[in-house]
Amino acid sequence: MSNSGEMNLSSEVKIPTLSHKTREGWGTRINNVPFDPEFTPGAFNAVRVCLRVQADEQVCVITDEATVEIAAAIVAEIEKVGAPYRAWVLEDLATRPLTDLPREILDDLETSQVSIFAVQAQTRELRSRIQMTDVVNRRKIRHGHMVNINRQIMLEGMRADFQKVDRLSAKVIAMVRKASRVRATTAAGTDLTADLNPNYKWLKTSGIITAEKWGNLPGGEIFTTPGEVNGTFVIDGVVGDYLCAKFGNLQGNPLTVRMKANRLTEAHSENRELENDFWKYTHTDENSDRVGEFAIGTNIDLKEVIGQILQDEKYPGVHIAFGNPYGAHTGAEWDSTTHIDVVGRKFNIWVDEEQIMRDGKFLVEA
């Protein structure tokens, strides 16, 4: 998950010197970190296109040792905008894995209009991330969530045409908001149906982030909490959270799960360690085995699953998540301490009776 040592660092890359306004209260060293100029287009997209940072807005940047070079590229773009910011390296403040988000960061979020979280996930840190998003939700901060961002994602998903992705996402969400059911199948054996609850909202996180809903970067999905999911999902893409780094791309050795009345009932894989770890994760609390998210990936600039959940859940097709339903946004009245996404490949999708995807390709124009 750490940045590759194969990149060609340019000795001519200059990180701007912080202004007095920016330096005030600043507690870290990111402005002294050189970065690969190949990161600049993705950082530009994050700061200028997705978050639309303005010069009069306070920005909170949160990173870690493994991701500090990418954070440096993002900070450089914030400097170009002229916005004041504070940037935090988690290891400067606390021991990993975190039990709680450091107080310094929570206090900074209380005065920020924009935040960026670019770190590598560690086991048992979901609690600290929920503490962060609780503040983000309450204060309606425009927040870019970049967990497990890496070089490949910066050069691929973060270079997407997010305006085009947003146009497609808007068309698809308009269709599903009027629907009562979505069905998805794949040649690999997936066959599931999501019956939709009209009381639960659909959200668009296309990469164009608003104060109403923070979003992952790279963006490109629409999602809701389903009323009920039934059927089989052959996970030949990737699983999420810390299991992603452990098991990577599952194309050659998929995990097959079955759901009934919105609960996970079976999980099978020839990789027994994957099967056991997934089953244990999805039985952490009383709702960890409950389908909390039903989503359609809409980032049509992504051509393949790469084994990184941050990008792969935006890959065109269906993905679901067991656990936390993001009820603050969808309206779901239940909760969970866990959330794990699962991704497949090359879907056929029907919204009610209308087919909108065939073999992984949208039939809807962006």
mmCIF file of C-alpha atoms in Angstrom:
data_model
loop_
_atom_site.group_PDB
_atom_site.id
_atom_site.type_symbol
_atom_site.label_atom_id
_atom_site.label_comp_id
_atom_site.label_asym_id
_atom_site.label_seq_id
_atom_site.Cartn_x
_atom_site.Cartn_y
_atom_site.Cartn_z
ATOM 1 C CA MET A 1 0.000 0.000 0.000
ATOM 2 C CA SER A 2 2.961 2.315 0.369
ATOM 3 C CA ASN A 3 4.098 4.449 -2.512
ATOM 4 C CA SER A 4 6.203 2.649 -5.093
ATOM 5 C CA GLY A 5 9.931 3.257 -5.182
ATOM 6 C CA GLU A 6 9.851 3.126 -8.991
ATOM 7 C CA MET A 7 8.616 6.688 -9.503
ATOM 8 C CA ASN A 8 10.856 9.280 -11.095
ATOM 9 C CA LEU A 9 11.116 12.086 -8.613
ATOM 10 C CA SER A 10 12.012 15.400 -10.161
ATOM 11 C CA SER A 11 14.589 17.407 -8.259
ATOM 12 C CA GLU A 12 12.971 20.497 -9.729
ATOM 13 C CA VAL A 13 9.652 19.987 -7.959
ATOM 14 C CA LYS A 14 9.124 22.899 -5.586
ATOM 15 C CA ILE A 15 6.603 22.900 -2.780
ATOM 16 C CA PRO A 16 5.493 26.484 -2.122
ATOM 17 C CA THR A 17 6.615 28.084 1.120
ATOM 18 C CA LEU A 18 3.740 28.570 3.519
ATOM 19 C CA SER A 19 2.467 32.065 4.012
ATOM 20 C CA HIS A 20 2.294 33.511 7.535
ATOM 21 C CA LYS A 21 -1.482 33.162 7.363
ATOM 22 C CA THR A 22 -1.236 29.490 6.550
ATOM 23 C CA ARG A 23 1.598 28.734 8.966
ATOM 24 C CA GLU A 24 -0.291 30.067 11.991
ATOM 25 C CA GLY A 25 -1.264 27.038 14.076
ATOM 26 C CA TRP A 26 0.255 24.688 11.533
ATOM 27 C CA GLY A 27 1.623 21.582 13.213
ATOM 28 C CA THR A 28 3.448 19.458 10.677
ATOM 29 C CA ARG A 29 6.002 19.288 7.877
ATOM 30 C CA ILE A 30 4.196 18.363 4.671
ATOM 31 C CA ASN A 31 5.312 21.486 2.848
ATOM 32 C CA ASN A 32 8.894 20.153 2.945
ATOM 33 C CA VAL A 33 8.066 16.813 1.328
ATOM 34 C CA PRO A 34 8.999 16.472 -2.376
ATOM 35 C CA PHE A 35 6.481 14.676 -4.572
ATOM 36 C CA ASP A 36 6.269 13.105 -7.995
ATOM 37 C CA PRO A 37 4.841 15.668 -10.465
ATOM 38 C CA GLU A 38 2.690 12.844 -11.884
ATOM 39 C CA PHE A 39 0.511 13.362 -8.789
ATOM 40 C CA THR A 40 -0.338 16.929 -9.764
ATOM 41 C CA PRO A 41 -3.281 16.257 -12.167
ATOM 42 C CA GLY A 42 -5.038 14.105 -9.561
ATOM 43 C CA ALA A 43 -4.317 16.611 -6.797
ATOM 44 C CA PHE A 44 -5.647 19.414 -9.014
ATOM 45 C CA ASN A 45 -8.852 17.406 -9.562
ATOM 46 C CA ALA A 46 -9.234 16.833 -5.824
ATOM 47 C CA VAL A 47 -8.735 20.463 -4.785
ATOM 48 C CA ARG A 48 -10.044 22.462 -7.745
ATOM 49 C CA VAL A 49 -12.708 20.235 -9.379
ATOM 50 C CA CYS A 50 -14.065 17.900 -6.705
ATOM 51 C CA LEU A 51 -13.848 20.064 -3.572
ATOM 52 C CA ARG A 52 -13.719 23.490 -5.285
ATOM 53 C CA VAL A 53 -11.595 24.974 -2.483
ATOM 54 C CA GLN A 54 -11.866 28.757 -2.231
ATOM 55 C CA ALA A 55 -9.188 31.157 -0.988
ATOM 56 C CA ASP A 56 -11.250 32.189 2.039
ATOM 57 C CA GLU A 57 -11.933 28.650 3.275
ATOM 58 C CA GLN A 58 -10.064 26.824 6.030
ATOM 59 C CA VAL A 59 -8.904 23.340 4.961
ATOM 60 C CA CYS A 60 -8.015 20.421 7.236
ATOM 61 C CA VAL A 61 -5.667 17.861 5.639
ATOM 62 C CA ILE A 62 -5.206 14.525 7.443
ATOM 63 C CA THR A 63 -2.597 12.030 6.274
ATOM 64 C CA ASP A 64 -0.103 9.458 7.534
ATOM 65 C CA GLU A 65 3.540 8.549 6.982
ATOM 66 C CA ALA A 66 2.727 6.112 4.174
ATOM 67 C CA THR A 67 0.685 8.685 2.236
ATOM 68 C CA VAL A 68 2.557 11.885 2.977
ATOM 69 C CA GLU A 69 3.874 12.324 -0.575
ATOM 70 C CA ILE A 70 0.355 12.318 -2.036
ATOM 71 C CA ALA A 71 -0.723 14.719 0.706
ATOM 72 C CA ALA A 72 2.159 17.003 -0.258
ATOM 73 C CA ALA A 73 0.833 17.189 -3.826
ATOM 74 C CA ILE A 74 -2.626 18.058 -2.467
ATOM 75 C CA VAL A 75 -1.172 20.704 -0.138
ATOM 76 C CA ALA A 76 0.661 22.254 -3.104
ATOM 77 C CA GLU A 77 -2.674 22.701 -4.904
ATOM 78 C CA ILE A 78 -4.249 24.230 -1.805
ATOM 79 C CA GLU A 79 -1.312 26.649 -1.659
ATOM 80 C CA LYS A 80 -1.968 27.661 -5.274
ATOM 81 C CA VAL A 81 -5.562 28.486 -4.354
ATOM 82 C CA GLY A 82 -4.282 30.533 -1.412
ATOM 83 C CA ALA A 83 -6.521 28.901 1.178
ATOM 84 C CA PRO A 84 -5.318 28.648 4.789
ATOM 85 C CA TYR A 85 -4.949 25.091 6.019
ATOM 86 C CA ARG A 86 -3.523 22.822 8.669
ATOM 87 C CA ALA A 87 -2.054 19.471 7.714
ATOM 88 C CA TRP A 88 -1.688 16.603 10.158
ATOM 89 C CA VAL A 89 0.352 13.393 10.011
ATOM 90 C CA LEU A 90 -1.400 10.867 12.257
ATOM 91 C CA GLU A 91 1.818 9.340 13.571
ATOM 92 C CA ASP A 92 2.923 12.781 14.814
ATOM 93 C CA LEU A 93 -0.082 12.806 17.151
ATOM 94 C CA ALA A 94 -0.862 9.228 18.183
ATOM 95 C CA THR A 95 0.129 5.588 17.962
ATOM 96 C CA ARG A 96 -1.372 3.523 15.140
ATOM 97 C CA PRO A 97 -3.767 1.843 14.930
ATOM 98 C CA LEU A 98 -5.810 4.706 16.340
ATOM 99 C CA THR A 99 -8.251 4.087 19.145
ATOM 100 C CA ASP A 100 -9.668 7.609 18.746
ATOM 101 C CA LEU A 101 -9.101 10.478 16.342
ATOM 102 C CA PRO A 102 -6.604 12.906 17.945
ATOM 103 C CA ARG A 103 -8.186 15.875 19.657
ATOM 104 C CA GLU A 104 -6.064 18.340 17.655
ATOM 105 C CA ILE A 105 -7.696 17.093 14.437
ATOM 106 C CA LEU A 106 -11.214 17.105 15.870
ATOM 107 C CA ASP A 107 -10.701 20.695 17.010
ATOM 108 C CA ASP A 108 -9.377 21.700 13.591
ATOM 109 C CA LEU A 109 -12.390 20.146 11.858
ATOM 110 C CA GLU A 110 -14.636 22.314 14.028
ATOM 111 C CA THR A 111 -13.302 25.426 12.265
ATOM 112 C CA SER A 112 -12.788 24.040 8.747
ATOM 113 C CA GLN A 113 -15.020 24.294 5.701
ATOM 114 C CA VAL A 114 -13.161 21.620 3.700
ATOM 115 C CA SER A 115 -11.326 18.461 4.791
ATOM 116 C CA ILE A 116 -9.265 15.778 3.083
ATOM 117 C CA PHE A 117 -8.461 12.404 4.629
ATOM 118 C CA ALA A 118 -5.638 10.671 2.727
ATOM 119 C CA VAL A 119 -4.338 7.707 4.747
ATOM 120 C CA GLN A 120 -3.748 3.953 4.612
ATOM 121 C CA ALA A 121 -6.342 1.996 6.606
ATOM 122 C CA GLN A 122 -5.253 -0.072 9.567
ATOM 123 C CA THR A 123 -7.161 -2.753 11.430
ATOM 124 C CA ARG A 124 -9.622 -1.524 14.070
ATOM 125 C CA GLU A 125 -9.486 2.142 13.048
ATOM 126 C CA LEU A 126 -13.069 2.445 11.783
ATOM 127 C CA ARG A 127 -14.125 3.985 15.110
ATOM 128 C CA SER A 128 -11.737 6.916 14.623
ATOM 129 C CA ARG A 129 -12.986 7.474 11.066
ATOM 130 C CA ILE A 130 -16.581 7.507 12.282
ATOM 131 C CA GLN A 131 -15.604 10.129 14.867
ATOM 132 C CA MET A 132 -14.261 12.235 11.994
ATOM 133 C CA THR A 133 -17.305 11.833 9.757
ATOM 134 C CA ASP A 134 -19.625 12.612 12.676
ATOM 135 C CA VAL A 135 -18.067 16.089 12.780
ATOM 136 C CA VAL A 136 -18.103 16.320 8.974
ATOM 137 C CA ASN A 137 -21.819 15.448 8.877
ATOM 138 C CA ARG A 138 -22.778 17.777 11.705
ATOM 139 C CA ARG A 139 -20.870 20.759 10.344
ATOM 140 C CA LYS A 140 -21.585 19.962 6.685
ATOM 141 C CA ILE A 141 -17.916 20.086 5.731
ATOM 142 C CA ARG A 142 -17.024 19.335 2.110
ATOM 143 C CA HIS A 143 -14.945 16.252 2.790
ATOM 144 C CA GLY A 144 -12.802 14.192 0.413
ATOM 145 C CA HIS A 145 -12.311 10.662 1.803
ATOM 146 C CA MET A 146 -9.194 9.047 0.304
ATOM 147 C CA VAL A 147 -8.595 5.926 2.416
ATOM 148 C CA ASN A 148 -5.879 3.732 0.848
ATOM 149 C CA ILE A 149 -5.131 6.244 -1.892
ATOM 150 C CA ASN A 150 -1.963 5.221 -3.734
ATOM 151 C CA ARG A 151 0.108 6.019 -6.774
ATOM 152 C CA GLN A 152 -1.970 3.925 -9.179
ATOM 153 C CA ILE A 153 -5.217 5.537 -8.078
ATOM 154 C CA MET A 154 -3.722 9.030 -8.332
ATOM 155 C CA LEU A 155 -2.692 8.267 -11.916
ATOM 156 C CA GLU A 156 -5.955 6.519 -12.890
ATOM 157 C CA GLY A 157 -9.151 7.198 -10.953
ATOM 158 C CA MET A 158 -8.164 10.663 -9.765
ATOM 159 C CA ARG A 159 -7.588 11.743 -13.366
ATOM 160 C CA ALA A 160 -11.189 10.975 -14.387
ATOM 161 C CA ASP A 161 -13.421 13.548 -16.063
ATOM 162 C CA PHE A 162 -15.572 14.078 -12.988
ATOM 163 C CA GLN A 163 -17.946 16.438 -14.777
ATOM 164 C CA LYS A 164 -18.785 13.619 -17.203
ATOM 165 C CA VAL A 165 -19.076 11.122 -14.350
ATOM 166 C CA ASP A 166 -21.427 13.532 -12.597
ATOM 167 C CA ARG A 167 -23.669 13.848 -15.668
ATOM 168 C CA LEU A 168 -24.014 10.064 -15.931
ATOM 169 C CA SER A 169 -24.578 9.730 -12.189
ATOM 170 C CA ALA A 170 -27.362 12.328 -12.318
ATOM 171 C CA LYS A 171 -29.145 10.415 -15.093
ATOM 172 C CA VAL A 172 -28.897 7.060 -13.347
ATOM 173 C CA ILE A 173 -29.975 8.379 -9.956
ATOM 174 C CA ALA A 174 -33.030 10.001 -11.523
ATOM 175 C CA MET A 175 -34.047 6.557 -12.791
ATOM 176 C CA VAL A 176 -33.520 4.618 -9.576
ATOM 177 C CA ARG A 177 -35.250 7.224 -7.428
ATOM 178 C CA LYS A 178 -38.487 6.390 -9.257
ATOM 179 C CA ALA A 179 -37.927 2.623 -9.189
ATOM 180 C CA SER A 180 -39.100 -0.068 -6.798
ATOM 181 C CA ARG A 181 -36.533 -2.724 -7.686
ATOM 182 C CA VAL A 182 -33.052 -3.191 -9.142
ATOM 183 C CA ARG A 183 -31.850 -6.564 -10.421
ATOM 184 C CA ALA A 184 -28.218 -7.438 -11.187
ATOM 185 C CA THR A 185 -26.646 -10.498 -12.803
ATOM 186 C CA THR A 186 -23.210 -11.508 -14.062
ATOM 187 C CA ALA A 187 -21.866 -14.358 -16.171
ATOM 188 C CA ALA A 188 -19.865 -15.427 -13.086
ATOM 189 C CA GLY A 189 -23.073 -16.321 -11.248
ATOM 190 C CA THR A 190 -24.337 -13.207 -9.493
ATOM 191 C CA ASP A 191 -28.122 -12.961 -9.430
ATOM 192 C CA LEU A 192 -29.551 -10.606 -6.853
ATOM 193 C CA THR A 193 -32.529 -8.334 -6.459
ATOM 194 C CA ALA A 194 -32.742 -5.214 -4.337
ATOM 195 C CA ASP A 195 -36.225 -4.132 -3.340
ATOM 196 C CA LEU A 196 -36.027 -0.427 -2.609
ATOM 197 C CA ASN A 197 -37.459 1.411 0.381
ATOM 198 C CA PRO A 198 -39.045 4.704 -0.752
ATOM 199 C CA ASN A 199 -38.285 6.197 2.662
ATOM 200 C CA TYR A 200 -34.529 5.796 2.128
ATOM 201 C CA LYS A 201 -32.712 8.408 0.069
ATOM 202 C CA TRP A 202 -30.415 7.777 -2.895
ATOM 203 C CA LEU A 203 -27.152 9.737 -2.711
ATOM 204 C CA LYS A 204 -24.879 10.795 -5.567
ATOM 205 C CA THR A 205 -21.142 10.812 -4.827
ATOM 206 C CA SER A 206 -19.842 11.403 -8.314
ATOM 207 C CA GLY A 207 -16.651 13.151 -7.252
ATOM 208 C CA ILE A 208 -18.286 16.584 -7.211
ATOM 209 C CA ILE A 209 -18.531 16.975 -3.436
ATOM 210 C CA THR A 210 -21.093 19.183 -1.739
ATOM 211 C CA ALA A 211 -21.793 20.076 1.864
ATOM 212 C CA GLU A 212 -24.776 17.740 1.843
ATOM 213 C CA LYS A 213 -22.731 14.541 1.574
ATOM 214 C CA TRP A 214 -19.032 13.894 1.914
ATOM 215 C CA GLY A 215 -17.604 11.606 -0.727
ATOM 216 C CA ASN A 216 -14.793 9.229 -1.506
ATOM 217 C CA LEU A 217 -12.150 10.373 -3.967
ATOM 218 C CA PRO A 218 -11.956 9.216 -6.640
ATOM 219 C CA GLY A 219 -15.727 9.526 -6.889
ATOM 220 C CA GLY A 220 -18.255 7.848 -9.108
ATOM 221 C CA GLU A 221 -21.199 6.082 -7.493
ATOM 222 C CA ILE A 222 -24.801 6.403 -6.424
ATOM 223 C CA PHE A 223 -26.065 4.530 -3.379
ATOM 224 C CA THR A 224 -28.885 3.962 -0.950
ATOM 225 C CA THR A 225 -29.784 1.715 1.931
ATOM 226 C CA PRO A 226 -31.868 -1.065 0.347
ATOM 227 C CA GLY A 227 -35.190 -2.149 1.692
ATOM 228 C CA GLU A 228 -34.211 -5.769 1.170
ATOM 229 C CA VAL A 229 -31.625 -7.664 -0.861
ATOM 230 C CA ASN A 230 -32.003 -11.317 -1.799
ATOM 231 C CA GLY A 231 -29.867 -13.580 -3.955
ATOM 232 C CA THR A 232 -26.284 -14.475 -4.757
ATOM 233 C CA PHE A 233 -23.268 -12.198 -5.250
ATOM 234 C CA VAL A 234 -20.086 -13.631 -6.737
ATOM 235 C CA ILE A 235 -17.383 -11.270 -5.499
ATOM 236 C CA ASP A 236 -14.775 -11.574 -8.252
ATOM 237 C CA GLY A 237 -13.585 -8.000 -7.783
ATOM 238 C CA VAL A 238 -12.499 -6.998 -4.292
ATOM 239 C CA VAL A 239 -13.613 -6.807 -0.661
ATOM 240 C CA GLY A 240 -13.190 -3.693 1.431
ATOM 241 C CA ASP A 241 -11.720 -2.307 4.643
ATOM 242 C CA TYR A 242 -8.439 -3.883 5.808
ATOM 243 C CA LEU A 243 -9.284 -7.173 4.051
ATOM 244 C CA CYS A 244 -8.627 -5.393 0.756
ATOM 245 C CA ALA A 245 -4.893 -5.048 1.426
ATOM 246 C CA LYS A 246 -4.724 -8.627 2.653
ATOM 247 C CA PHE A 247 -6.508 -10.364 -0.234
ATOM 248 C CA GLY A 248 -6.398 -7.902 -3.147
ATOM 249 C CA ASN A 249 -7.906 -8.775 -6.527
ATOM 250 C CA LEU A 250 -10.276 -11.750 -6.244
ATOM 251 C CA GLN A 251 -10.782 -12.480 -9.937
ATOM 252 C CA GLY A 252 -8.927 -15.785 -9.799
ATOM 253 C CA ASN A 253 -10.399 -16.905 -6.469
ATOM 254 C CA PRO A 254 -13.777 -15.270 -5.797
ATOM 255 C CA LEU A 255 -15.878 -15.176 -2.660
ATOM 256 C CA THR A 256 -19.533 -16.156 -3.139
ATOM 257 C CA VAL A 257 -22.095 -14.796 -0.686
ATOM 258 C CA ARG A 258 -25.820 -15.395 -0.368
ATOM 259 C CA MET A 259 -28.367 -13.086 1.180
ATOM 260 C CA LYS A 260 -31.907 -13.615 2.372
ATOM 261 C CA ALA A 261 -34.171 -10.896 3.765
ATOM 262 C CA ASN A 262 -31.207 -8.499 3.699
ATOM 263 C CA ARG A 263 -28.978 -10.694 5.872
ATOM 264 C CA LEU A 264 -25.842 -12.566 4.914
ATOM 265 C CA THR A 265 -26.593 -16.299 5.153
ATOM 266 C CA GLU A 266 -23.593 -17.930 3.447
ATOM 267 C CA ALA A 267 -20.038 -17.100 2.371
ATOM 268 C CA HIS A 268 -17.876 -19.562 0.455
ATOM 269 C CA SER A 269 -14.428 -19.415 -1.144
ATOM 270 C CA GLU A 270 -11.669 -21.867 -1.966
ATOM 271 C CA ASN A 271 -9.517 -19.397 -0.051
ATOM 272 C CA ARG A 272 -10.620 -20.453 3.426
ATOM 273 C CA GLU A 273 -8.724 -17.654 5.118
ATOM 274 C CA LEU A 274 -10.681 -15.103 3.077
ATOM 275 C CA GLU A 275 -13.917 -16.924 3.820
ATOM 276 C CA ASN A 276 -13.208 -17.037 7.561
ATOM 277 C CA ASP A 277 -11.957 -13.454 7.840
ATOM 278 C CA PHE A 278 -14.964 -12.139 5.928
ATOM 279 C CA TRP A 279 -17.407 -14.155 8.018
ATOM 280 C CA LYS A 280 -15.789 -12.956 11.255
ATOM 281 C CA TYR A 281 -15.864 -9.319 10.074
ATOM 282 C CA THR A 282 -19.540 -9.539 9.108
ATOM 283 C CA HIS A 283 -20.460 -10.917 12.525
ATOM 284 C CA THR A 284 -18.822 -8.232 14.660
ATOM 285 C CA ASP A 285 -22.141 -6.861 15.911
ATOM 286 C CA GLU A 286 -25.838 -7.568 15.445
ATOM 287 C CA ASN A 287 -26.040 -5.636 12.159
ATOM 288 C CA SER A 288 -22.627 -6.391 10.639
ATOM 289 C CA ASP A 289 -24.252 -9.061 8.432
ATOM 290 C CA ARG A 290 -27.026 -6.735 7.230
ATOM 291 C CA VAL A 291 -26.882 -5.127 3.772
ATOM 292 C CA GLY A 292 -26.467 -1.448 4.583
ATOM 293 C CA GLU A 293 -25.564 -0.134 1.140
ATOM 294 C CA PHE A 294 -26.696 -0.883 -2.384
ATOM 295 C CA ALA A 295 -24.707 1.066 -4.965
ATOM 296 C CA ILE A 296 -24.027 1.484 -8.666
ATOM 297 C CA GLY A 297 -20.531 2.521 -9.733
ATOM 298 C CA THR A 298 -20.531 5.256 -12.366
ATOM 299 C CA ASN A 299 -16.876 6.165 -12.992
ATOM 300 C CA ILE A 300 -16.792 5.248 -16.681
ATOM 301 C CA ASP A 301 -13.145 6.272 -16.985
ATOM 302 C CA LEU A 302 -12.196 3.154 -14.983
ATOM 303 C CA LYS A 303 -11.467 0.227 -17.276
ATOM 304 C CA GLU A 304 -10.638 -2.581 -14.837
ATOM 305 C CA VAL A 305 -10.759 -3.666 -11.198
ATOM 306 C CA ILE A 306 -7.300 -3.183 -9.662
ATOM 307 C CA GLY A 307 -7.679 -4.683 -6.187
ATOM 308 C CA GLN A 308 -8.064 -1.351 -4.356
ATOM 309 C CA ILE A 309 -11.512 -0.742 -2.873
ATOM 310 C CA LEU A 310 -11.257 3.068 -2.915
ATOM 311 C CA GLN A 311 -11.169 3.007 -6.709
ATOM 312 C CA ASP A 312 -12.823 -0.321 -7.444
ATOM 313 C CA GLU A 313 -16.159 0.505 -5.818
ATOM 314 C CA LYS A 314 -16.510 3.253 -8.457
ATOM 315 C CA TYR A 315 -15.967 0.738 -11.285
ATOM 316 C CA PRO A 316 -19.136 0.559 -13.425
ATOM 317 C CA GLY A 317 -21.485 -2.057 -11.980
ATOM 318 C CA VAL A 318 -23.162 -2.977 -8.703
ATOM 319 C CA HIS A 319 -21.522 -3.174 -5.316
ATOM 320 C CA ILE A 320 -23.046 -3.676 -1.909
ATOM 321 C CA ALA A 321 -21.804 -3.250 1.645
ATOM 322 C CA PHE A 322 -22.620 -5.102 4.822
ATOM 323 C CA GLY A 323 -22.923 -3.058 7.999
ATOM 324 C CA ASN A 324 -23.226 0.685 8.623
ATOM 325 C CA PRO A 325 -25.970 2.102 6.333
ATOM 326 C CA TYR A 326 -24.877 5.760 6.572
ATOM 327 C CA GLY A 327 -28.268 6.447 8.079
ATOM 328 C CA ALA A 328 -27.506 10.141 8.631
ATOM 329 C CA HIS A 329 -27.778 10.478 4.848
ATOM 330 C CA THR A 330 -30.008 7.646 3.643
ATOM 331 C CA GLY A 331 -32.522 7.798 6.491
ATOM 332 C CA ALA A 332 -31.946 4.235 7.655
ATOM 333 C CA GLU A 333 -32.829 3.953 11.331
ATOM 334 C CA TRP A 334 -30.428 1.153 12.270
ATOM 335 C CA ASP A 335 -26.652 1.186 12.735
ATOM 336 C CA SER A 336 -23.490 -0.926 12.849
ATOM 337 C CA THR A 337 -19.898 -0.435 13.946
ATOM 338 C CA THR A 338 -18.613 -2.059 10.727
ATOM 339 C CA HIS A 339 -18.905 -1.445 6.985
ATOM 340 C CA ILE A 340 -17.401 -3.654 4.288
ATOM 341 C CA ASP A 341 -17.945 -3.210 0.546
ATOM 342 C CA VAL A 342 -17.873 -6.050 -1.975
ATOM 343 C CA VAL A 343 -17.342 -5.535 -5.713
ATOM 344 C CA GLY A 344 -17.964 -7.704 -8.760
ATOM 345 C CA ARG A 345 -17.359 -7.387 -12.513
ATOM 346 C CA LYS A 346 -19.275 -7.027 -15.773
ATOM 347 C CA PHE A 347 -22.844 -6.631 -14.611
ATOM 348 C CA ASN A 348 -26.163 -6.632 -16.325
ATOM 349 C CA ILE A 349 -28.481 -4.233 -14.478
ATOM 350 C CA TRP A 350 -32.209 -3.637 -14.745
ATOM 351 C CA VAL A 351 -34.014 -0.740 -13.041
ATOM 352 C CA ASP A 352 -37.523 -2.116 -12.754
ATOM 353 C CA GLU A 353 -37.938 -3.479 -16.289
ATOM 354 C CA GLU A 354 -35.450 -1.206 -18.074
ATOM 355 C CA GLN A 355 -31.931 -2.506 -18.670
ATOM 356 C CA ILE A 356 -29.311 0.171 -18.021
ATOM 357 C CA MET A 357 -26.121 -1.932 -18.225
ATOM 358 C CA ARG A 358 -25.050 -4.867 -20.356
ATOM 359 C CA ASP A 359 -21.848 -6.803 -19.637
ATOM 360 C CA GLY A 360 -20.407 -3.916 -17.679
ATOM 361 C CA LYS A 361 -21.249 -1.168 -20.176
ATOM 362 C CA PHE A 362 -23.824 1.506 -19.452
ATOM 363 C CA LEU A 363 -26.685 1.810 -21.938
ATOM 364 C CA VAL A 364 -27.233 5.352 -20.625
ATOM 365 C CA GLU A 365 -25.256 8.177 -22.263
ATOM 366 C CA ALA A 366 -23.188 10.467 -20.060
#
